[in-house]
Amino acid sequence: CSLEESIARHIQLLIVTSWGENKMDGEYGNFFWDNDFDILSTNARRKEMITHSIVYAIHRYEKRLHKTHVDVEIRQAEIRNEQEGTRLRRKVDIVVSGVLKKNNQPFRYQTGFFIGPFATE
């Protein structure tokens, strides 16, 4: 795969892996998964925690990027299901941008998932 795709896949792996899940390195991944079911946390606090956790993971484990910026948005999204009807879930949208060290080209990766409990689209 291309350099950009390799970095995007690695960032996705960093995002969906919780601390302690990787037996070789207990800090690989993100620490925000410990609070996935925390119903008392505000969206602002959750956004801050997710942003900080992703920034930490990228700076520590993704050395092919620099000048990284992580933008996190948390919103209510409608989920439509034929069996269950329509219901609201918290959706986390993440955009990671930066510059590739190899060639100084811009990089952008966008992903999203539902929390409480975790689910992909």
Backbone as a chain_set.jsonl record, in Angstrom:
{"seq": "CSLEESIARHIQLLIVTSWGENKMDGEYGNFFWDNDFDILSTNARRKEMITHSIVYAIHRYEKRLHKTHVDVEIRQAEIRNEQEGTRLRRKVDIVVSGVLKKNNQPFRYQTGFFIGPFATE", "coords": {"N": [[0.842, -1.179, 0.0], [0.286, 2.368, -0.254], [2.319, 5.008, 1.202], [0.713, 6.92, 2.507], [-1.658, 5.44, 2.894], [-0.71, 3.406, 4.544], [0.007, 4.86, 6.845], [-2.515, 5.877, 7.531], [-3.893, 3.483, 8.12], [-2.399, 2.655, 10.323], [-2.912, 4.729, 12.134], [-5.67, 4.328, 12.496], [-5.56, 1.824, 13.76], [-4.22, 2.577, 16.111], [-6.216, 4.182, 17.208], [-8.41, 2.424, 17.716], [-7.393, 0.579, 19.479], [-7.12, -0.301, 22.832], [-5.411, 0.785, 25.839], [-3.149, -1.545, 27.215], [-4.079, -3.651, 25.754], [-2.301, -4.477, 23.784], [0.094, -6.782, 24.187], [2.868, -6.549, 24.061], [3.473, -3.889, 24.429], [2.171, -1.999, 26.743], [1.229, 0.613, 26.656], [0.542, 1.14, 24.082], [-1.827, 2.35, 21.826], [-4.959, 3.777, 22.852], [-5.956, 5.6, 25.742], [-8.514, 6.483, 26.22], [-10.507, 4.622, 25.974], [-11.027, 3.444, 28.386], [-13.009, 4.936, 29.473], [-15.317, 4.638, 28.003], [-17.955, 3.922, 28.676], [-18.661, 5.855, 30.47], [-21.112, 7.62, 31.699], [-21.402, 9.992, 33.025], [-19.573, 11.818, 32.156], [-19.045, 14.839, 30.413], [-19.652, 15.92, 26.999], [-17.731, 17.772, 26.214], [-15.59, 17.262, 27.976], [-15.088, 14.593, 27.314], [-14.36, 14.908, 24.614], [-11.992, 16.383, 24.926], [-10.419, 14.474, 26.282], [-10.291, 12.363, 24.384], [-9.043, 13.67, 22.227], [-6.551, 14.406, 23.398], [-5.542, 11.842, 23.988], [-5.296, 10.642, 21.432], [-3.48, 12.396, 20.185], [-1.24, 11.996, 21.849], [-0.73, 9.234, 21.314], [-0.167, 9.263, 18.545], [2.096, 10.953, 18.418], [3.87, 9.421, 19.852], [3.964, 6.892, 18.533], [3.679, 7.071, 15.731], [5.908, 7.898, 13.686], [6.273, 8.845, 11.157], [4.952, 11.107, 10.552], [4.694, 14.658, 11.024], [4.039, 17.859, 12.57], [1.393, 17.437, 13.376], [-2.159, 17.563, 13.737], [-5.089, 17.134, 15.556], [-8.5, 16.852, 15.249], [-11.474, 16.606, 16.942], [-14.85, 15.802, 17.054], [-17.887, 15.486, 18.786], [-21.078, 14.218, 18.571], [-24.676, 13.849, 18.508], [-26.138, 11.212, 16.799], [-28.504, 9.897, 14.525], [-29.543, 6.572, 14.389], [-30.706, 4.28, 12.194], [-32.653, 1.406, 12.094], [-34.145, -1.477, 10.863], [-35.328, -3.408, 12.531], [-35.207, -2.271, 15.124], [-36.0, 0.358, 14.852], [-35.607, 3.935, 14.98], [-32.916, 5.391, 16.733], [-30.928, 7.355, 19.034], [-27.41, 7.844, 19.114], [-24.127, 8.444, 20.477], [-21.753, 9.92, 18.448], [-18.436, 9.913, 17.369], [-16.385, 11.92, 15.557], [-13.36, 12.069, 13.84], [-10.56, 13.846, 12.71], [-7.392, 13.662, 11.455], [-4.613, 15.494, 10.737], [-1.588, 16.439, 9.092], [1.904, 16.552, 8.223], [3.786, 14.707, 5.932], [6.841, 13.318, 6.789], [8.687, 12.263, 5.006], [8.381, 13.475, 2.443], [7.343, 16.02, 2.769], [4.668, 16.407, 2.101], [1.184, 17.216, 2.436], [-0.975, 15.55, 4.785], [-3.995, 13.828, 5.466], [-6.466, 12.302, 7.409], [-9.551, 10.826, 7.981], [-11.995, 9.615, 10.197], [-14.567, 7.804, 11.968], [-16.701, 6.791, 14.693], [-19.052, 5.103, 16.836], [-19.821, 5.542, 20.29], [-20.224, 4.113, 23.583], [-21.934, 1.661, 23.676], [-18.836, 0.951, 21.844], [-18.913, 1.099, 18.284], [-18.562, 0.622, 14.79], [-19.33, 2.368, 11.734]], "CA": [[0.0, 0.0, 0.0], [1.028, 3.634, -0.298], [2.729, 5.566, 2.493], [-0.46, 7.547, 3.119], [-2.58, 4.396, 3.341], [-0.065, 2.741, 5.671], [-0.13, 5.745, 8.006], [-3.938, 5.902, 7.883], [-4.216, 2.209, 8.775], [-1.767, 2.64, 11.631], [-3.675, 5.643, 12.993], [-6.912, 3.635, 12.833], [-5.218, 0.817, 14.758], [-3.962, 3.299, 17.36], [-7.485, 4.689, 17.745], [-9.313, 1.363, 18.192], [-6.719, -0.277, 20.451], [-7.103, 0.285, 24.175], [-4.182, 0.551, 26.606], [-3.089, -2.869, 27.827], [-4.514, -4.672, 24.799], [-1.092, -4.947, 23.119], [0.889, -7.412, 25.247], [4.268, -6.144, 23.95], [3.594, -2.502, 24.864], [0.916, -1.684, 27.425], [0.772, 1.973, 26.367], [0.164, 1.271, 22.677], [-3.267, 2.548, 21.667], [-5.57, 4.949, 23.467], [-6.471, 5.412, 27.098], [-9.892, 6.955, 26.391], [-11.458, 3.494, 25.986], [-11.377, 3.145, 29.78], [-14.158, 5.757, 29.829], [-16.334, 4.498, 26.958], [-19.292, 3.837, 29.253], [-18.808, 6.894, 31.498], [-22.28, 8.435, 31.343], [-21.342, 11.261, 33.735], [-18.637, 12.711, 31.479], [-19.65, 15.726, 29.416], [-19.065, 15.79, 25.667], [-16.523, 18.593, 26.17], [-14.543, 16.508, 28.683], [-14.803, 13.412, 26.5], [-13.635, 15.401, 23.441], [-10.642, 16.722, 25.384], [-9.723, 13.237, 26.596], [-10.037, 11.648, 23.129], [-8.038, 14.438, 21.49], [-5.263, 14.256, 24.079], [-5.107, 10.463, 23.858], [-4.869, 10.406, 20.053], [-2.26, 13.177, 19.972], [-0.176, 11.278, 22.545], [-0.435, 7.993, 20.603], [0.466, 9.572, 17.25], [3.442, 11.467, 18.666], [4.723, 8.339, 20.361], [4.058, 5.692, 17.703], [3.649, 7.313, 14.278], [7.052, 8.785, 13.468], [6.333, 9.281, 9.754], [4.211, 12.376, 10.469], [4.992, 15.744, 11.953], [3.068, 18.963, 12.529], [0.066, 16.817, 13.413], [-3.284, 18.23, 14.388], [-6.222, 16.22, 15.706], [-9.774, 17.535, 15.486], [-12.48, 15.646, 17.389], [-16.207, 16.312, 17.267], [-18.823, 14.502, 19.336], [-22.44, 14.668, 18.281], [-25.729, 12.841, 18.53], [-26.462, 10.767, 15.442], [-29.629, 8.972, 14.438], [-29.258, 5.258, 13.834], [-31.958, 3.667, 11.724], [-32.573, -0.035, 12.012], [-35.493, -1.989, 10.561], [-35.869, -4.133, 13.683], [-35.297, -1.443, 16.326], [-36.456, 1.708, 14.554], [-34.595, 4.987, 15.039], [-32.45, 5.737, 18.073], [-29.784, 8.267, 19.049], [-26.139, 7.352, 19.664], [-23.033, 9.401, 20.43], [-20.825, 9.654, 17.348], [-17.166, 10.625, 17.436], [-15.756, 12.155, 14.255], [-11.962, 12.42, 14.059], [-9.742, 14.205, 11.551], [-5.971, 13.804, 11.77], [-3.884, 16.106, 9.627], [-0.182, 16.666, 9.377], [2.811, 16.611, 7.08], [4.628, 13.521, 5.803], [8.26, 13.668, 6.94], [9.453, 11.791, 3.859], [8.334, 14.36, 1.27], [6.686, 17.28, 3.139], [3.325, 16.491, 1.524], [0.139, 17.224, 3.464], [-1.647, 14.282, 5.072], [-5.291, 13.99, 6.144], [-7.189, 11.051, 7.617], [-10.818, 11.06, 8.663], [-12.674, 8.398, 10.611], [-15.617, 8.032, 12.949], [-17.264, 5.612, 15.33], [-20.039, 5.353, 17.88], [-19.355, 5.127, 21.611], [-21.2, 3.784, 24.613], [-20.643, 1.016, 23.443], [-18.134, 1.162, 20.587], [-19.396, 0.465, 17.055], [-18.203, 1.341, 13.576], [-20.497, 2.7, 10.907]], "C": [[0.89, 1.246, 0.0], [1.407, 4.067, 1.122], [1.53, 6.155, 3.222], [-1.435, 6.504, 3.661], [-2.007, 3.647, 4.54], [-0.208, 3.569, 6.95], [-1.586, 5.785, 8.467], [-4.344, 4.626, 8.61], [-3.619, 2.144, 10.174], [-2.502, 3.564, 12.608], [-4.997, 4.996, 13.412], [-6.657, 2.574, 13.906], [-4.929, 1.461, 16.11], [-5.26, 3.746, 18.019], [-8.322, 3.576, 18.355], [-8.678, 0.412, 19.197], [-6.704, 0.416, 21.805], [-5.788, -0.056, 24.872], [-4.261, -0.828, 27.256], [-3.484, -3.984, 26.884], [-3.328, -5.274, 24.05], [-0.156, -5.483, 24.198], [2.356, -7.01, 25.213], [4.504, -4.725, 24.471], [2.251, -2.071, 25.445], [0.383, -0.292, 27.17], [0.411, 2.174, 24.897], [-1.355, 1.404, 22.596], [-3.731, 3.807, 22.369], [-6.127, 4.638, 24.838], [-7.916, 5.868, 27.247], [-10.905, 5.814, 26.416], [-11.836, 3.085, 27.401], [-12.636, 3.892, 30.207], [-15.296, 5.668, 28.818], [-17.754, 4.518, 27.524], [-19.55, 4.887, 30.328], [-19.948, 7.838, 31.114], [-22.267, 9.799, 32.037], [-20.429, 12.274, 33.063], [-19.379, 13.56, 30.444], [-18.979, 15.502, 28.066], [-17.779, 16.601, 25.549], [-15.356, 17.871, 26.84], [-14.128, 15.286, 27.868], [-13.992, 13.805, 25.258], [-12.19, 15.71, 23.799], [-9.822, 15.455, 25.635], [-9.358, 12.46, 25.326], [-8.95, 12.358, 22.334], [-6.656, 14.239, 22.095], [-4.7, 12.845, 23.88], [-4.597, 10.158, 22.448], [-3.576, 11.157, 19.741], [-1.07, 12.462, 20.616], [0.235, 10.031, 21.754], [0.283, 8.26, 19.28], [1.891, 10.072, 17.46], [4.394, 10.366, 19.131], [4.968, 7.238, 19.34], [4.045, 5.927, 16.195], [4.698, 8.361, 13.93], [7.153, 9.293, 12.029], [5.592, 10.593, 9.517], [4.819, 13.41, 11.403], [3.995, 16.868, 11.704], [1.634, 18.434, 12.543], [-0.932, 17.665, 14.177], [-4.436, 17.236, 14.417], [-7.451, 17.038, 16.048], [-10.814, 16.472, 15.802], [-13.8, 16.365, 17.584], [-17.071, 15.174, 17.8], [-20.223, 15.046, 19.134], [-23.416, 13.508, 18.457], [-26.069, 12.491, 17.087], [-27.635, 9.792, 15.507], [-29.186, 7.684, 13.768], [-30.594, 4.64, 13.451], [-31.742, 2.179, 11.513], [-33.984, -0.57, 11.798], [-36.122, -2.689, 11.755], [-36.121, -3.222, 14.879], [-35.849, -0.046, 16.084], [-35.309, 2.703, 14.6], [-34.223, 5.264, 16.488], [-31.234, 6.639, 17.949], [-28.581, 7.593, 19.688], [-25.127, 8.479, 19.597], [-22.062, 8.981, 19.337], [-19.603, 10.534, 17.527], [-16.611, 10.709, 16.021], [-14.35, 12.671, 14.516], [-11.303, 12.749, 12.732], [-8.318, 14.408, 12.058], [-5.3, 14.398, 10.549], [-2.445, 16.345, 10.068], [0.605, 16.733, 8.088], [3.661, 15.338, 7.092], [6.094, 13.939, 5.899], [9.057, 13.333, 5.689], [9.516, 12.807, 2.717], [7.645, 15.703, 1.518], [5.329, 17.489, 2.473], [2.289, 16.513, 2.651], [-0.522, 15.847, 3.579], [-2.942, 14.585, 5.808], [-5.966, 12.634, 6.22], [-8.43, 11.355, 8.431], [-11.464, 9.728, 8.985], [-13.77, 8.763, 11.61], [-16.11, 6.722, 13.516], [-18.268, 6.055, 16.379], [-19.473, 4.857, 19.205], [-20.528, 4.847, 22.52], [-22.272, 2.81, 24.177], [-20.099, 1.327, 22.051], [-18.826, 0.424, 19.447], [-18.914, 1.288, 15.877], [-19.451, 1.556, 12.749], [-20.977, 1.515, 10.117]], "O": [[2.097, 1.164, 0.229], [0.877, 3.552, 2.106], [1.348, 5.92, 4.416], [-1.974, 6.663, 4.756], [-2.747, 3.291, 5.457], [-0.512, 3.029, 8.013], [-1.856, 5.733, 9.667], [-5.063, 4.682, 9.608], [-4.251, 1.64, 11.103], [-2.689, 3.215, 13.774], [-5.397, 5.109, 14.57], [-7.439, 2.436, 14.847], [-5.35, 0.943, 17.144], [-5.391, 3.697, 19.242], [-8.897, 3.77, 19.426], [-9.356, -0.474, 19.717], [-6.322, 1.582, 21.911], [-5.136, -1.048, 24.545], [-5.303, -1.225, 27.777], [-3.247, -5.154, 27.183], [-3.347, -6.459, 23.717], [0.333, -4.719, 25.03], [3.037, -7.116, 26.232], [5.609, -4.397, 24.904], [1.305, -1.809, 24.703], [-0.789, -0.024, 27.433], [0.014, 3.272, 24.507], [-2.081, 0.643, 23.237], [-2.99, 4.785, 22.47], [-6.691, 3.57, 25.075], [-8.505, 5.662, 28.308], [-12.044, 6.013, 26.836], [-12.866, 2.441, 27.599], [-13.266, 3.522, 31.198], [-16.156, 6.547, 28.787], [-18.657, 5.079, 26.904], [-20.56, 4.813, 31.028], [-19.765, 8.744, 30.301], [-23.049, 10.676, 31.67], [-20.5, 13.465, 33.365], [-20.225, 13.062, 29.702], [-17.874, 14.963, 27.995], [-16.84, 16.184, 24.871], [-14.245, 17.875, 26.31], [-12.939, 14.989, 27.753], [-13.044, 13.11, 24.892], [-11.27, 15.344, 23.067], [-8.659, 15.379, 25.239], [-8.241, 11.957, 25.208], [-8.033, 11.714, 21.824], [-5.7, 13.936, 21.381], [-3.506, 12.683, 23.63], [-3.577, 9.487, 22.29], [-2.678, 10.608, 19.103], [-0.012, 12.338, 19.998], [1.427, 9.8, 21.548], [1.235, 7.558, 18.937], [2.802, 9.653, 16.745], [5.586, 10.395, 18.825], [6.072, 6.696, 19.28], [4.387, 5.011, 15.448], [4.41, 9.558, 13.887], [8.036, 10.093, 11.721], [5.606, 11.126, 8.408], [5.388, 13.071, 12.441], [3.213, 16.83, 10.754], [0.773, 18.926, 11.814], [-0.593, 18.377, 15.122], [-4.723, 16.576, 13.418], [-7.455, 17.814, 17.003], [-11.014, 15.542, 15.02], [-13.851, 17.422, 18.212], [-16.991, 14.043, 17.322], [-20.516, 16.19, 19.482], [-23.02, 12.346, 18.543], [-26.264, 13.377, 16.255], [-27.738, 8.976, 16.423], [-28.541, 7.699, 12.72], [-31.492, 4.498, 14.281], [-30.795, 1.75, 10.855], [-34.916, -0.153, 12.486], [-37.329, -2.576, 11.969], [-37.126, -3.373, 15.574], [-36.138, 0.668, 17.045], [-34.168, 2.356, 14.295], [-35.087, 5.359, 17.359], [-30.588, 6.69, 16.902], [-28.71, 6.866, 20.672], [-25.245, 9.373, 18.759], [-21.605, 7.839, 19.299], [-19.709, 11.73, 17.797], [-16.393, 9.688, 15.369], [-14.156, 13.592, 15.309], [-11.465, 12.025, 11.749], [-8.068, 15.209, 12.959], [-5.41, 13.858, 9.448], [-2.143, 16.438, 11.257], [0.053, 16.943, 7.008], [4.188, 14.942, 8.132], [6.535, 14.822, 5.163], [10.003, 14.043, 5.348], [10.564, 12.986, 2.096], [7.391, 16.447, 0.571], [4.891, 18.626, 2.301], [2.495, 15.899, 3.698], [-0.611, 15.094, 2.61], [-2.994, 15.473, 6.658], [-6.036, 11.905, 5.231], [-8.37, 12.053, 9.444], [-11.482, 8.82, 8.155], [-13.872, 9.913, 12.037], [-15.957, 5.668, 12.899], [-18.324, 7.225, 16.757], [-18.735, 3.872, 19.242], [-21.657, 5.274, 22.274], [-23.454, 3.129, 24.308], [-20.793, 1.884, 21.201], [-19.268, -0.715, 19.604], [-18.862, 2.516, 15.953], [-20.504, 0.987, 13.035], [-21.95, 1.624, 9.37]]}, "num_chains": 1, "name": "protein.A"}
